[in-house]
Each structure stands twice: as structure tokens, then as C-alpha cells.
Amino acid sequence: MSGKRRASTPPRRSLVRLPSLPLVAGVAVLAVSAGGAVTGSGSGVTALASTGSAVEATQAIGSAAGQALTRRSVVVSRDHIRDSGNEETDPELVALAEKQMAERAAKLEQMRQAAEKQAAKIKENKWVLPLSSYGITATFGQYGLWASYHTGLDFNANSGDQIFSVANGTVTETGYDGAYGNKTVVTLDDGTEIWYCHQTSIYVSVGDRVNGSEVIGTVGATGNVTGSHLHLEVRPGGGGPVDPFQAFVEHGIVP
């Protein structure tokens, strides 16, 4: 019919689509696994004819990756060695370590000297028994032969037997003292008085310095006695008497 136009038909689109780049890359990987090789050129990927096995391709890739990791390991190792070396040779750290060692050595030396001083003091003040041979005939606090109670410890011995100072001290009294007979008083370094009574003879004088185990006189029967013996009293600080037996025990000796 004249005057009418026919509707135009739109051009048909091709049903064949080009594969996307990720798909091509996937195909390339499959091609490698099937025995081929893939190379990249520009923005495209080209499949080449088979020039080797998949094992060779895998080895090539693994080798390249291994070399990269090796190079990185070397860098890390060198950095670690460099850091460690800096720490070992850092002058400030070395100086600090030497200072701490010197302080520790000085402290140990102080402790050693203090221990030796204390040991010497203990040894110097160690008590000894006043007689080499004796028997205990009366103890502290007993009643009977005395006006009130017994104020010391009686060591039975023969007249003339040597009497030893029980510890280091200074002679503060000597002479005859009524019921005590011939008496020597030695004041120890801590202020404790030791009375040695009923002596036959006295070998020391007031003001003399005596050491433990030094002979200061002899056993006798002077004063109020029934036989020869040493009456020994312990008076802390020069005060009232305490049990000599307990005092000896506290100083590591059992009469």
C-alpha cells in the first residue's frame, strides 16, 4: 500500500559472546594442567602449544616462588642478626649489667663480713664449764641448809681444783664475803655477773680482763660450807640471781 512505511526490523545481536578475562585465565590454568603453557602479553592471555609437561610448569612456578621466599628469609635473618648484634654491644646495656654485678658483689661481701663478725662474736662469747671434773650437789631454789633458798648451783670438787671463767669478761670484785667465803665476780660483756664462791685462792685482780676457760682461782671450803665445792651464781645486769643451770643450757652447755 502506497503511503505506508514498513516497520524497520532491529538488527539481530550475535549470540556468540567473548569470554571474560577471568574465564580466559581459568582456561589457561586448565591448559597448563593438561600439558600446555600460558604466557601473558599486555592485557591478554595467550595459550601456547604444549612445550612441556605440567610437572615442568609446576616446577618452574615452584622454583620462582622458592627463590622469592629465600630472598625474603635472608633479609629477615640479616635484620635479626643486626638487631641482636646491636643489643649485645650496646654500651648502655653493658654498663648497666656491669653496675648491677658490682652492686651484687659488694652486697655479698657485706653479708660475708657480717656473718664472719657474728660467728666470731658467738665463738668469743661461748660459755664453758667452770670445772673439768665435778658433781652437782645443790641446785637453784632449794631449801634446807640455807637461810632462805639456794641462790646458785653447787659444783662438788676437790680443794685446789682449777676454776675457769665461764665466758669473757672483766673482774669487778675479789675478796672475802662472809658466808660466800673467798669470792670472785666477773662481769661479762653483756653485763651479766658471774659469782665464784668458797675459793681457796684467787688468781685475778679487779680490772683484769679474762677470757672463757681462763683459770681465775681454785676450789675451796671458805665461808659457810659443809665441804669443798664451787658455789656459782648468775646475776643478769648485776641484779638478782637466776638459775645457773638454765643459763648454761641457753648457752649450749648442760652442766
XYZ file of C-alpha atoms in Angstrom:
255
model
C 0.000 0.000 0.000
C 1.281 3.353 -1.016
C 1.927 5.895 1.626
C 2.651 3.351 4.361
C 6.032 2.615 5.665
C 7.103 -0.793 6.797
C 8.320 -1.103 10.311
C 12.061 -1.440 10.431
C 13.419 -4.637 11.912
C 16.121 -4.136 14.542
C 19.397 -5.851 13.746
C 19.894 -9.170 15.431
C 22.542 -9.394 18.092
C 25.135 -12.092 17.835
C 24.544 -14.925 20.269
C 28.284 -15.617 20.484
C 29.866 -13.816 23.450
C 33.567 -13.346 24.035
C 34.830 -14.914 27.191
C 35.752 -12.594 30.078
C 39.290 -12.182 31.265
C 38.822 -14.270 34.449
C 37.384 -17.068 32.377
C 40.307 -16.939 29.993
C 42.662 -17.075 32.939
C 40.830 -20.109 34.236
C 41.073 -21.805 30.872
C 44.770 -21.016 30.829
C 45.228 -22.745 34.147
C 43.364 -25.758 32.834
C 45.514 -25.721 29.766
C 48.644 -25.818 31.892
C 47.317 -28.717 33.880
C 46.524 -30.520 30.618
C 50.077 -30.245 29.402
C 50.375 -26.782 27.858
C 51.817 -23.446 28.880
C 50.365 -19.999 29.288
C 52.103 -16.670 28.840
C 50.841 -13.171 29.495
C 51.353 -10.402 26.945
C 49.960 -6.969 27.530
C 46.385 -7.213 28.747
C 45.638 -10.517 27.074
C 46.435 -14.131 27.776
C 47.671 -16.433 25.055
C 47.666 -20.193 25.138
C 50.760 -21.744 23.609
C 51.302 -25.113 22.153
C 52.414 -27.791 24.501
C 56.150 -27.411 25.115
C 56.463 -29.474 28.282
C 54.595 -31.381 30.862
C 52.503 -29.980 33.688
C 55.197 -31.137 36.071
C 57.772 -28.907 34.378
C 55.440 -25.925 34.532
C 54.720 -26.600 38.204
C 58.409 -26.914 38.934
C 59.119 -23.626 37.208
C 56.473 -21.835 39.266
C 57.615 -23.500 42.467
C 61.217 -22.577 41.755
C 60.373 -18.916 41.256
C 58.298 -18.831 44.441
C 61.048 -20.610 46.359
C 63.634 -18.100 45.226
C 61.415 -15.226 46.337
C 60.898 -16.780 49.770
C 64.602 -17.462 50.107
C 65.473 -13.864 49.340
C 62.923 -12.676 51.918
C 64.301 -15.089 54.541
C 67.811 -13.785 54.008
C 66.624 -10.229 54.543
C 64.780 -11.153 57.721
C 67.752 -13.138 59.022
C 70.149 -10.302 58.355
C 67.853 -7.847 60.130
C 67.620 -10.220 63.114
C 71.386 -10.636 63.281
C 71.889 -6.905 63.024
C 69.388 -6.236 65.826
C 70.922 -8.931 68.059
C 74.380 -7.550 67.497
C 73.247 -4.088 68.483
C 71.775 -5.409 71.724
C 74.887 -7.362 72.646
C 77.237 -4.477 72.058
C 75.039 -1.612 73.286
C 77.345 0.350 75.640
C 74.485 1.409 77.896
C 73.319 -2.183 78.422
C 76.871 -3.366 79.073
C 77.430 -0.556 81.588
C 74.142 -1.353 83.346
C 74.992 -5.056 83.588
C 78.445 -4.295 84.981
C 76.968 -1.906 87.550
C 74.443 -4.499 88.721
C 77.155 -7.153 89.007
C 79.360 -4.801 91.019
C 76.476 -3.929 93.368
C 75.663 -7.618 93.845
C 79.304 -8.458 94.587
C 79.504 -5.611 97.106
C 76.324 -6.765 98.845
C 77.582 -10.354 99.066
C 80.847 -9.109 100.544
C 78.957 -7.117 103.184
C 76.890 -10.177 104.077
C 80.026 -12.327 104.307
C 81.761 -9.860 106.606
C 78.671 -9.559 108.816
C 78.373 -13.357 109.052
C 82.042 -13.715 109.970
C 81.741 -10.978 112.591
C 78.688 -12.632 114.135
C 80.368 -16.048 114.111
C 83.436 -14.585 115.810
C 81.236 -12.896 118.406
C 79.375 -16.119 119.140
C 82.638 -18.013 119.430
C 84.151 -15.316 121.643
C 81.157 -15.273 123.999
C 80.625 -19.029 124.090
C 80.298 -20.297 127.633
C 82.391 -23.096 129.098
C 82.035 -25.157 132.255
C 83.828 -23.772 135.326
C 85.401 -27.100 136.291
C 86.865 -30.012 134.377
C 85.601 -32.584 136.911
C 82.679 -32.129 139.283
C 79.324 -33.357 140.568
C 76.185 -31.252 141.131
C 75.269 -31.307 144.847
C 72.734 -28.458 145.135
C 70.571 -26.640 142.613
C 68.969 -23.224 142.387
C 65.906 -22.603 144.626
C 66.437 -25.466 147.066
C 65.595 -25.065 150.765
C 67.278 -26.680 153.737
C 70.808 -25.683 154.669
C 70.384 -22.027 153.669
C 68.665 -19.147 155.413
C 66.053 -18.781 152.661
C 66.691 -20.651 149.434
C 69.751 -21.651 147.459
C 70.728 -18.849 145.084
C 73.197 -20.708 142.884
C 74.490 -24.024 141.583
C 76.974 -26.086 143.620
C 79.730 -27.976 141.812
C 81.310 -30.558 144.119
C 85.085 -30.757 143.624
C 88.357 -31.138 145.492
C 90.123 -28.245 147.146
C 92.733 -26.844 144.816
C 90.913 -27.814 141.580
C 91.187 -25.067 138.980
C 88.216 -22.764 138.383
C 87.697 -21.446 134.843
C 85.921 -18.271 133.841
C 82.758 -19.373 132.048
C 82.940 -16.543 129.482
C 84.791 -13.369 128.513
C 84.524 -10.503 130.931
C 86.189 -8.155 133.385
C 86.932 -8.857 137.025
C 84.852 -6.405 139.079
C 85.216 -7.813 142.627
C 87.559 -10.080 144.588
C 87.978 -10.917 148.286
C 86.284 -12.419 151.311
C 82.470 -12.007 151.545
C 81.050 -13.591 154.721
C 79.035 -16.745 154.019
C 80.311 -16.747 150.422
C 83.927 -17.054 151.614
C 86.574 -16.028 149.063
C 84.669 -14.714 146.090
C 85.495 -13.519 142.574
C 82.951 -11.611 140.468
C 83.448 -11.459 136.698
C 81.154 -9.128 134.760
C 80.577 -10.432 131.240
C 80.427 -8.226 128.172
C 76.609 -8.203 128.267
C 76.563 -7.013 131.894
C 75.850 -10.396 133.489
C 77.722 -11.022 136.740
C 79.146 -14.471 137.498
C 79.960 -15.133 141.160
C 82.579 -17.778 142.039
C 82.388 -18.521 145.766
C 84.156 -20.518 148.557
C 87.520 -20.368 146.794
C 90.793 -21.381 148.401
C 92.791 -18.979 146.240
C 92.088 -16.122 143.839
C 94.377 -15.599 140.822
C 92.929 -12.386 139.400
C 92.502 -8.784 140.444
C 89.819 -6.164 139.894
C 90.107 -4.677 136.436
C 91.681 -7.760 134.855
C 90.302 -8.871 131.516
C 89.632 -12.618 131.424
C 88.519 -14.958 128.647
C 86.362 -18.016 128.770
C 88.260 -21.087 130.051
C 90.947 -18.903 131.691
C 91.917 -20.032 135.225
C 90.814 -17.461 137.823
C 91.273 -19.389 141.100
C 90.862 -22.711 142.889
C 88.085 -24.609 144.653
C 87.955 -24.337 148.443
C 85.792 -24.536 151.546
C 85.839 -20.969 152.821
C 82.717 -19.283 154.246
C 79.566 -21.142 155.211
C 80.119 -24.655 153.776
C 79.991 -28.323 154.698
C 82.714 -29.352 152.255
C 84.833 -28.167 149.349
C 82.836 -27.034 146.352
C 82.258 -24.126 143.959
C 79.109 -22.146 144.525
C 78.337 -20.311 141.246
C 75.710 -17.628 140.784
C 74.418 -15.902 137.618
C 73.086 -12.345 138.015
C 71.954 -10.633 134.765
C 72.766 -6.908 134.781
C 74.160 -7.228 138.312
C 70.646 -7.774 139.688
C 69.061 -10.725 141.453
C 70.241 -14.299 140.837
C 68.703 -16.616 138.229
C 69.006 -20.340 137.734
C 72.603 -21.022 136.577
C 71.606 -24.389 135.161
C 69.121 -22.757 132.778
C 71.674 -20.073 131.870
C 74.205 -22.740 130.895
C 71.599 -24.592 128.837
C 70.686 -21.403 126.980
C 74.359 -21.001 126.075
C 74.595 -24.536 124.693
C 76.029 -26.283 127.769
C 74.402 -28.803 130.087
C 76.178 -28.966 133.465
